[in-house]
Amino acid sequence: MKLETIYNELVEIMENDMNFAKALKLKEKLEEAIRKETCYKTTSKTRVNAIKRVASKLEVRPALAGYGICNDYKCVTDSYHAIMIKEDNMPLKLVTTEKELADKVGHENCINTVYPSFESFINFDKSNYDISSLDYDDIEQFYKLHKKNADKELYEIKGQFYNIKFIKNIIDVLGTDTTLYVPKNNDYRPLYVVNSKDEIGLVLPVRKF
């Protein structure tokens, strides 16, 4: 039900029959719809900005940071989280070869072609993972609460801890129509997020002592 429809029904009830039980139910629906509308509205601009954040150059680990190409995927990483995308509306638009990529973003910003192996990330072994989903409302509220220290704040998912900023970057790119793959038995494997286009995001876990 659309926000406008719920709101109009609510106004009509308040002005006419004053059915408080019905009004309260509609009010709850309205609040839920507002949360869904405002939570992680991914636009072309937010996707591009998030991709640039993920691909920010990490000078101490240059082979693991920047841009790369693997099969049909355009890949970015900062060595702590990575995204493999198919969408062309990105900083890598029109780039189809490693040479074009280097010409576009600079040789120093291209991921080493040998490591990391994005092919292994793309074809990760799902038997090591449980399927789950992300609570986008909770993630949004947690990020807003800890925004000033997002670089250090850890968000718990199924007993593992992940940097909240990295999770937000991935959601900004992949959207909310996603499937979450959580490592079984609390293994220290990457957390995978896969959207309906088979675009992939991963976040490395952080051991919390």
Coordinates of N, CA and C in Angstrom, one line a residue:
M1 N 0.8 -1.2 0.0 CA 0.0 0.0 0.0 C 0.9 1.2 0.0
K2 N 0.6 2.2 -0.9 CA 1.4 3.4 -1.0 C 1.2 4.3 0.2
L3 N 2.2 5.1 0.5 CA 2.1 6.1 1.6 C 0.9 7.0 1.5
E4 N 0.7 7.5 0.3 CA -0.4 8.5 0.1 C -1.7 7.9 0.4
T5 N -1.9 6.6 -0.1 CA -3.1 5.9 0.1 C -3.4 5.7 1.6
I6 N -2.4 5.3 2.3 CA -2.5 5.0 3.8 C -2.8 6.3 4.5
Y7 N -2.1 7.4 4.1 CA -2.3 8.7 4.8 C -3.7 9.2 4.5
N8 N -4.2 9.1 3.3 CA -5.6 9.6 3.0 C -6.7 8.8 3.8
E9 N -6.5 7.5 3.9 CA -7.4 6.7 4.7 C -7.4 7.1 6.1
L10 N -6.2 7.4 6.6 CA -6.1 7.8 8.0 C -6.8 9.2 8.3
V11 N -6.6 10.1 7.4 CA -7.2 11.4 7.5 C -8.7 11.3 7.4
E12 N -9.2 10.4 6.5 CA -10.7 10.3 6.4 C -11.3 9.7 7.7
I13 N -10.6 8.7 8.3 CA -11.1 8.1 9.5 C -11.1 9.2 10.6
M14 N -10.1 9.9 10.7 CA -10.0 11.0 11.8 C -11.0 12.0 11.6
E15 N -11.4 12.3 10.4 CA -12.4 13.4 10.1 C -13.8 12.9 10.2
N16 N -14.0 11.6 9.9 CA -15.4 11.1 9.9 C -15.8 10.2 11.1
D17 N -15.5 8.9 11.0 CA -16.0 8.0 12.0 C -15.2 7.9 13.3
M18 N -14.0 8.4 13.2 CA -13.1 8.4 14.4 C -13.0 7.0 15.0
N19 N -12.8 6.0 14.1 CA -12.6 4.7 14.5 C -11.1 4.5 15.0
F20 N -10.9 4.6 16.3 CA -9.5 4.7 16.8 C -8.7 3.4 16.6
A21 N -9.4 2.3 16.7 CA -8.7 1.0 16.5 C -8.2 0.9 15.1
K22 N -9.1 1.3 14.1 CA -8.7 1.3 12.7 C -7.6 2.3 12.4
A23 N -7.8 3.5 13.0 CA -6.8 4.6 12.8 C -5.4 4.2 13.4
L24 N -5.4 3.5 14.5 CA -4.1 3.1 15.1 C -3.4 2.1 14.2
K25 N -4.2 1.1 13.6 CA -3.7 0.1 12.7 C -3.1 0.8 11.5
L26 N -3.8 1.8 10.9 CA -3.3 2.5 9.8 C -2.1 3.3 10.1
K27 N -2.1 3.9 11.3 CA -0.9 4.7 11.7 C 0.3 3.8 11.7
E28 N 0.2 2.5 12.3 CA 1.3 1.6 12.3 C 1.7 1.2 10.9
K29 N 0.8 1.0 10.0 CA 1.1 0.8 8.6 C 1.8 1.9 7.9
L30 N 1.4 3.1 8.3 CA 2.0 4.3 7.7 C 3.5 4.4 8.2
E31 N 3.7 4.2 9.4 CA 5.0 4.3 10.0 C 5.9 3.2 9.4
E32 N 5.4 2.0 9.2 CA 6.2 1.0 8.6 C 6.5 1.3 7.1
A33 N 5.5 1.9 6.4 CA 5.8 2.3 5.0 C 6.8 3.4 4.9
I34 N 6.8 4.3 5.8 CA 7.7 5.4 5.8 C 9.1 4.9 6.1
R35 N 9.3 3.9 7.0 CA 10.6 3.3 7.2 C 11.1 2.6 6.0
K36 N 10.2 1.9 5.3 CA 10.7 1.2 4.1 C 11.1 2.2 3.0
E37 N 10.3 3.3 2.9 CA 10.6 4.3 1.9 C 11.9 5.0 2.1
T38 N 12.2 5.3 3.4 CA 13.4 6.1 3.8 C 14.7 5.2 4.0
C39 N 14.5 3.9 4.2 CA 15.7 3.1 4.5 C 16.4 2.7 3.2
Y40 N 17.7 3.2 3.1 CA 18.6 2.8 2.0 C 17.9 3.0 0.7
K41 N 17.5 4.2 0.3 CA 17.1 4.5 -1.0 C 18.3 4.6 -1.9
T42 N 18.6 3.6 -2.6 CA 19.8 3.5 -3.4 C 19.5 4.2 -4.8
T43 N 20.3 5.3 -5.1 CA 20.2 6.0 -6.3 C 21.5 5.8 -7.1
S44 N 21.5 6.2 -8.4 CA 22.7 6.1 -9.2 C 23.8 6.8 -8.5
K45 N 23.5 8.0 -7.9 CA 24.6 8.8 -7.3 C 25.1 8.1 -6.0
T46 N 24.3 7.5 -5.2 CA 24.8 6.8 -4.0 C 25.6 5.6 -4.4
R47 N 25.2 4.9 -5.5 CA 25.9 3.7 -5.9 C 27.3 4.1 -6.4
V48 N 27.4 5.2 -7.2 CA 28.7 5.6 -7.7 C 29.6 6.1 -6.5
N49 N 29.0 6.8 -5.6 CA 29.8 7.3 -4.4 C 30.3 6.1 -3.6
A50 N 29.4 5.1 -3.4 CA 29.8 4.0 -2.6 C 30.9 3.2 -3.3
I51 N 30.8 3.0 -4.6 CA 31.8 2.3 -5.3 C 33.2 3.0 -5.2
K52 N 33.2 4.3 -5.3 CA 34.4 5.1 -5.1 C 35.0 4.9 -3.7
R53 N 34.1 4.8 -2.7 CA 34.6 4.6 -1.3 C 35.2 3.2 -1.2
V54 N 34.6 2.2 -1.8 CA 35.1 0.9 -1.7 C 36.5 0.8 -2.4
A55 N 36.6 1.5 -3.5 CA 37.8 1.4 -4.3 C 38.9 2.4 -3.9
S56 N 38.7 3.0 -2.8 CA 39.7 4.0 -2.4 C 41.0 3.4 -2.3
K57 N 42.1 4.0 -2.7 CA 43.4 3.4 -2.8 C 44.0 3.3 -1.4
L58 N 44.4 2.2 -1.0 CA 45.1 1.9 0.3 C 46.6 1.8 0.0
E59 N 47.3 2.9 0.3 CA 48.7 3.0 -0.1 C 49.6 1.8 0.4
V60 N 49.3 1.3 1.6 CA 50.2 0.3 2.2 C 49.9 -1.1 1.6
R61 N 48.8 -1.2 0.9 CA 48.5 -2.5 0.3 C 48.0 -2.3 -1.1
P62 N 48.8 -1.8 -2.0 CA 48.4 -1.4 -3.3 C 47.8 -2.5 -4.2
A63 N 48.4 -3.8 -4.0 CA 47.9 -4.9 -4.8 C 46.5 -5.3 -4.5
L64 N 46.0 -4.9 -3.3 CA 44.7 -5.3 -2.9 C 43.6 -4.1 -2.9
A65 N 44.0 -3.0 -3.5 CA 43.1 -1.9 -3.5 C 42.9 -1.3 -4.9
G66 N 41.7 -0.9 -5.2 CA 41.4 -0.3 -6.5 C 40.4 -1.0 -7.3
Y67 N 40.6 -1.0 -8.6 CA 39.6 -1.5 -9.6 C 40.1 -2.7 -10.3
G68 N 39.2 -3.6 -10.8 CA 39.6 -4.7 -11.6 C 38.5 -5.3 -12.4
I69 N 38.8 -6.2 -13.3 CA 37.8 -6.8 -14.1 C 37.9 -8.3 -14.0
C70 N 36.7 -9.0 -13.9 CA 36.7 -10.4 -13.8 C 35.5 -10.9 -14.6
N71 N 35.7 -11.6 -15.7 CA 34.6 -12.0 -16.5 C 33.6 -10.9 -16.8
D72 N 32.3 -11.1 -16.5 CA 31.4 -10.0 -16.7 C 31.3 -9.0 -15.6
Y73 N 32.1 -9.1 -14.6 CA 32.0 -8.3 -13.4 C 33.1 -7.2 -13.4
K74 N 32.7 -6.0 -12.9 CA 33.6 -5.0 -12.6 C 33.8 -5.0 -11.1
C75 N 35.0 -5.0 -10.6 CA 35.3 -5.3 -9.2 C 36.0 -4.1 -8.6
V76 N 35.7 -3.9 -7.3 CA 36.4 -2.9 -6.5 C 36.7 -3.4 -5.1
T77 N 37.8 -3.0 -4.5 CA 38.1 -3.5 -3.2 C 39.0 -2.5 -2.5
D78 N 39.0 -2.5 -1.2 CA 40.0 -1.8 -0.4 C 40.8 -2.8 0.5
S79 N 40.6 -4.0 0.2 CA 41.2 -5.2 0.8 C 40.4 -5.7 2.1
Y80 N 39.5 -4.9 2.5 CA 38.7 -5.3 3.7 C 37.2 -5.6 3.3
H81 N 36.8 -5.0 2.2 CA 35.5 -5.4 1.6 C 35.6 -5.2 0.1
A82 N 34.7 -5.9 -0.6 CA 34.8 -5.8 -2.1 C 33.4 -5.9 -2.6
I83 N 33.3 -5.4 -3.9 CA 32.0 -5.5 -4.6 C 32.3 -5.9 -6.0
M84 N 31.5 -6.8 -6.5 CA 31.6 -7.2 -7.9 C 30.2 -6.9 -8.6
I85 N 30.3 -6.0 -9.5 CA 29.0 -5.4 -10.1 C 28.9 -5.7 -11.6
K86 N 27.7 -5.6 -12.1 CA 27.5 -5.8 -13.5 C 26.9 -4.5 -14.1
E87 N 26.4 -3.6 -13.3 CA 25.8 -2.4 -13.8 C 26.8 -1.5 -14.5
D88 N 26.4 -0.9 -15.6 CA 27.3 0.0 -16.3 C 27.3 1.4 -15.8
N89 N 26.3 1.8 -15.0 CA 26.1 3.1 -14.5 C 27.0 3.3 -13.3
M90 N 28.3 3.3 -13.6 CA 29.3 3.2 -12.5 C 30.6 4.0 -12.9
P91 N 31.5 4.3 -12.0 CA 32.7 4.9 -12.4 C 33.5 4.2 -13.5
L92 N 33.2 2.9 -13.7 CA 33.9 2.1 -14.7 C 33.1 1.9 -16.0
K93 N 32.1 2.8 -16.2 CA 31.2 2.7 -17.4 C 32.1 2.7 -18.7
L94 N 31.7 1.9 -19.6 CA 32.3 1.7 -20.9 C 33.7 1.0 -20.9
V95 N 34.2 0.7 -19.7 CA 35.5 0.0 -19.6 C 35.2 -1.5 -19.8
T96 N 35.9 -2.1 -20.8 CA 35.7 -3.5 -21.1 C 37.0 -4.3 -21.1
T97 N 38.2 -3.7 -21.0 CA 39.4 -4.4 -21.0 C 40.3 -3.9 -19.9
E98 N 41.3 -4.7 -19.5 CA 42.2 -4.2 -18.4 C 43.0 -3.0 -18.9
K99 N 43.3 -2.9 -20.2 CA 44.0 -1.7 -20.7 C 43.2 -0.5 -20.6
E100 N 41.9 -0.6 -21.0 CA 41.0 0.5 -20.9 C 40.8 1.0 -19.5
L101 N 40.7 0.0 -18.6 CA 40.6 0.3 -17.2 C 41.8 1.0 -16.6
A102 N 43.0 0.6 -17.0 CA 44.2 1.3 -16.6 C 44.2 2.7 -17.1
D103 N 43.8 2.9 -18.4 CA 43.8 4.2 -19.0 C 42.8 5.1 -18.3
K104 N 41.7 4.5 -17.8 CA 40.7 5.3 -17.2 C 41.0 5.7 -15.7
V105 N 41.4 4.8 -14.9 CA 41.6 5.1 -13.5 C 43.0 5.2 -13.1
G106 N 44.0 4.9 -14.1 CA 45.4 5.0 -13.7 C 45.9 3.6 -13.4
H107 N 47.1 3.3 -13.9 CA 47.7 2.0 -13.6 C 47.9 1.7 -12.1
E108 N 48.2 2.8 -11.4 CA 48.5 2.6 -10.0 C 47.2 2.3 -9.2
N109 N 46.0 2.5 -9.8 CA 44.7 2.2 -9.1 C 44.1 0.9 -9.6
C110 N 44.8 0.1 -10.4 CA 44.3 -1.2 -10.9 C 44.7 -2.3 -9.9
I111 N 43.8 -3.1 -9.6 CA 44.1 -4.3 -8.7 C 45.0 -5.2 -9.4
N112 N 46.0 -5.8 -8.7 CA 46.9 -6.8 -9.2 C 46.0 -7.9 -9.9
T113 N 46.4 -8.3 -11.1 CA 45.6 -9.2 -11.9 C 45.6 -10.7 -11.3
V114 N 46.6 -11.0 -10.5 CA 46.8 -12.3 -9.9 C 46.1 -12.5 -8.6
Y115 N 46.2 -11.5 -7.7 CA 45.6 -11.6 -6.4 C 45.1 -10.2 -6.0
P116 N 43.9 -10.1 -5.5 CA 43.0 -11.2 -5.0 C 42.3 -11.9 -6.2
S117 N 41.9 -13.1 -6.0 CA 41.2 -13.9 -7.1 C 39.7 -13.6 -7.0
F118 N 39.3 -12.6 -7.8 CA 37.8 -12.3 -7.7 C 37.0 -13.5 -8.2
E119 N 37.6 -14.3 -9.1 CA 36.8 -15.5 -9.6 C 36.4 -16.4 -8.5
S120 N 37.3 -16.6 -7.5 CA 36.9 -17.4 -6.3 C 35.9 -16.7 -5.5
F121 N 35.9 -15.4 -5.4 CA 34.9 -14.7 -4.7 C 33.5 -14.8 -5.3
I122 N 33.5 -14.7 -6.7 CA 32.3 -14.8 -7.4 C 31.7 -16.2 -7.3
N123 N 32.5 -17.2 -7.4 CA 32.1 -18.6 -7.3 C 32.3 -19.2 -6.0
F124 N 32.0 -18.5 -4.9 CA 32.2 -19.0 -3.6 C 31.4 -20.2 -3.2
D125 N 31.9 -21.0 -2.4 CA 31.3 -22.3 -2.0 C 30.1 -22.1 -1.1
K126 N 28.9 -22.1 -1.6 CA 27.7 -21.8 -0.8 C 27.4 -22.9 0.3
S127 N 28.0 -24.0 0.2 CA 27.8 -25.1 1.2 C 28.4 -24.7 2.5
N128 N 29.3 -23.7 2.5 CA 29.9 -23.2 3.8 C 29.1 -22.2 4.4
Y129 N 27.9 -21.9 3.9 CA 27.2 -20.7 4.3 C 25.7 -21.0 4.6
D130 N 25.1 -20.3 5.6 CA 23.7 -20.3 5.8 C 23.1 -19.1 5.1
I131 N 21.9 -19.3 4.6 CA 21.2 -18.2 3.9 C 20.4 -17.5 5.0
S132 N 20.5 -16.1 4.9 CA 19.7 -15.3 5.9 C 19.3 -14.0 5.1
S133 N 19.0 -13.0 5.9 CA 18.7 -11.7 5.3 C 19.1 -10.6 6.3
L134 N 19.2 -9.4 5.8 CA 19.7 -8.2 6.5 C 18.5 -7.5 7.1
D135 N 18.6 -7.0 8.3 CA 17.5 -6.1 8.9 C 17.9 -4.7 8.5
Y136 N 17.4 -4.2 7.4 CA 17.8 -2.9 6.9 C 17.5 -1.7 7.9
D137 N 16.3 -1.8 8.5 CA 15.9 -0.8 9.5 C 17.0 -0.7 10.6
D138 N 17.3 -1.9 11.1 CA 18.3 -1.9 12.3 C 19.6 -1.4 11.8
I139 N 20.1 -1.8 10.6 CA 21.4 -1.4 10.1 C 21.4 0.2 9.9
E140 N 20.3 0.7 9.4 CA 20.2 2.1 9.2 C 20.3 2.9 10.5
Q141 N 19.5 2.4 11.5 CA 19.5 3.1 12.8 C 20.9 3.0 13.5
F142 N 21.5 1.8 13.4 CA 22.9 1.6 14.0 C 23.9 2.5 13.3
Y143 N 23.8 2.6 12.0 CA 24.8 3.5 11.3 C 24.6 4.9 11.7
K144 N 23.3 5.4 11.7 CA 23.1 6.8 12.1 C 23.6 7.1 13.5
L145 N 23.4 6.1 14.4 CA 23.8 6.3 15.8 C 25.3 6.4 15.9
H146 N 26.0 5.6 15.1 CA 27.5 5.5 15.2 C 28.2 6.2 14.0
K147 N 27.5 7.1 13.3 CA 28.1 7.6 12.1 C 29.4 8.3 12.2
K148 N 29.6 9.0 13.3 CA 30.9 9.7 13.6 C 32.1 8.8 13.7
N149 N 31.8 7.6 14.2 CA 32.9 6.6 14.4 C 32.7 5.3 13.6
A150 N 32.1 5.5 12.4 CA 31.7 4.4 11.5 C 32.9 3.5 11.1
D151 N 34.1 4.2 11.0 CA 35.3 3.4 10.7 C 35.6 2.3 11.7
K152 N 35.2 2.5 12.9 CA 35.6 1.6 14.0 C 34.4 0.7 14.5
E153 N 33.2 1.1 14.2 CA 32.1 0.5 14.8 C 31.8 -0.9 14.2
L154 N 31.5 -1.9 15.0 CA 31.2 -3.2 14.5 C 29.8 -3.6 14.7
Y155 N 29.2 -4.2 13.7 CA 27.8 -4.6 13.7 C 27.8 -6.1 13.7
E156 N 27.0 -6.7 14.6 CA 26.9 -8.1 14.8 C 25.9 -8.8 13.9
I157 N 26.3 -9.8 13.2 CA 25.4 -10.6 12.3 C 25.7 -12.1 12.6
K158 N 24.7 -12.7 13.2 CA 24.8 -14.2 13.5 C 26.1 -14.6 14.2
G159 N 26.4 -13.8 15.3 CA 27.6 -14.1 16.1 C 28.9 -13.6 15.6
Q160 N 28.9 -13.0 14.4 CA 30.2 -12.5 13.8 C 30.1 -10.9 13.8
F161 N 31.2 -10.3 13.7 CA 31.2 -8.8 13.7 C 31.8 -8.3 12.4
Y162 N 31.2 -7.2 11.9 CA 31.6 -6.6 10.6 C 31.5 -5.1 10.8
N163 N 32.4 -4.4 10.1 CA 32.4 -3.0 10.1 C 31.1 -2.4 9.5
I164 N 30.4 -1.5 10.2 CA 29.1 -1.0 9.8 C 29.3 -0.2 8.5
K165 N 30.4 0.5 8.4 CA 30.6 1.4 7.2 C 30.6 0.5 5.9
F166 N 31.3 -0.6 6.0 CA 31.5 -1.5 4.9 C 30.1 -2.1 4.5
I167 N 29.4 -2.5 5.5 CA 28.0 -3.1 5.2 C 27.2 -2.0 4.5
K168 N 27.2 -0.8 5.0 CA 26.4 0.3 4.4 C 26.9 0.5 2.9
N169 N 28.2 0.5 2.7 CA 28.7 0.7 1.3 C 28.1 -0.3 0.4
I170 N 28.1 -1.6 0.8 CA 27.6 -2.7 0.0 C 26.1 -2.5 -0.3
I171 N 25.3 -2.1 0.8 CA 23.9 -2.0 0.6 C 23.6 -0.8 -0.4
D172 N 24.4 0.3 -0.2 CA 24.2 1.5 -1.1 C 24.4 1.1 -2.6
V173 N 25.2 0.1 -2.9 CA 25.4 -0.3 -4.2 C 24.5 -1.4 -4.7
L174 N 24.3 -2.4 -3.8 CA 23.5 -3.6 -4.2 C 22.0 -3.4 -4.0
G175 N 21.6 -2.4 -3.2 CA 20.2 -2.2 -2.9 C 19.8 -3.2 -1.8
T176 N 18.4 -3.3 -1.6 CA 17.9 -4.0 -0.5 C 17.3 -5.3 -0.9
D177 N 17.2 -5.6 -2.2 CA 16.7 -6.9 -2.7 C 17.9 -7.9 -2.8
T178 N 18.2 -8.4 -1.6 CA 19.5 -9.2 -1.5 C 19.2 -10.4 -0.7
T179 N 20.2 -11.4 -0.9 CA 20.3 -12.6 0.0 C 21.6 -12.5 0.7
L180 N 21.5 -12.9 2.0 CA 22.7 -12.8 2.8 C 23.3 -14.2 3.0
Y181 N 24.6 -14.4 2.8 CA 25.2 -15.7 3.1 C 26.1 -15.5 4.3
V182 N 25.8 -16.2 5.4 CA 26.5 -16.1 6.6 C 27.3 -17.3 6.8
P183 N 28.6 -17.2 7.2 CA 29.5 -18.4 7.4 C 28.9 -19.3 8.5
K184 N 28.9 -20.6 8.2 CA 28.4 -21.6 9.2 C 29.4 -21.7 10.3
N185 N 28.9 -22.1 11.5 CA 29.7 -22.4 12.7 C 30.7 -21.3 13.1
N186 N 30.2 -20.0 12.8 CA 31.1 -18.9 13.1 C 32.5 -18.9 12.5
D187 N 32.6 -19.6 11.4 CA 33.9 -19.6 10.7 C 34.3 -18.2 10.3
Y188 N 35.6 -17.9 10.3 CA 36.0 -16.6 9.9 C 36.2 -16.5 8.4
R189 N 35.1 -16.6 7.7 CA 35.0 -16.4 6.3 C 34.3 -15.1 5.9
P190 N 34.4 -14.6 4.7 CA 33.8 -13.4 4.4 C 32.2 -13.5 4.4
L191 N 31.6 -12.4 4.8 CA 30.1 -12.3 4.7 C 29.8 -11.9 3.3
Y192 N 28.8 -12.7 2.6 CA 28.5 -12.4 1.2 C 27.1 -11.8 1.2
V193 N 26.9 -10.8 0.4 CA 25.6 -10.2 0.1 C 25.4 -10.3 -1.5
V194 N 24.3 -10.9 -1.9 CA 24.1 -11.1 -3.3 C 22.7 -10.5 -3.7
N195 N 22.7 -9.6 -4.7 CA 21.4 -9.1 -5.1 C 20.7 -9.9 -6.2
S196 N 19.6 -9.4 -6.7 CA 18.8 -10.2 -7.7 C 19.5 -10.2 -9.1
K197 N 20.5 -9.3 -9.3 CA 21.2 -9.3 -10.5 C 22.5 -10.2 -10.4
D198 N 22.7 -10.9 -9.3 CA 23.8 -11.7 -9.0 C 25.1 -10.8 -8.9
E199 N 24.9 -9.5 -8.5 CA 26.0 -8.7 -8.1 C 26.4 -9.1 -6.7
I200 N 27.6 -9.0 -6.3 CA 28.1 -9.5 -5.1 C 28.9 -8.5 -4.2
G201 N 28.6 -8.5 -3.0 CA 29.4 -7.8 -2.0 C 30.0 -8.7 -0.9
L202 N 31.2 -8.5 -0.5 CA 31.7 -9.3 0.7 C 32.3 -8.3 1.7
V203 N 32.3 -8.8 2.9 CA 32.9 -8.0 4.0 C 33.7 -9.1 4.8
L204 N 34.9 -8.7 5.1 CA 35.7 -9.6 6.0 C 35.3 -9.4 7.4
P205 N 35.3 -10.5 8.2 CA 34.9 -10.4 9.6 C 36.0 -9.8 10.5
V206 N 35.6 -9.2 11.6 CA 36.5 -8.7 12.6 C 36.4 -9.5 13.9
R207 N 37.5 -10.0 14.3 CA 37.5 -10.7 15.6 C 37.4 -9.8 16.8
K208 N 36.4 -9.9 17.5 CA 36.1 -9.0 18.7 C 36.6 -9.7 20.0
F209 N 37.5 -9.0 20.7 CA 38.0 -9.6 21.9 C 37.3 -9.0 23.1

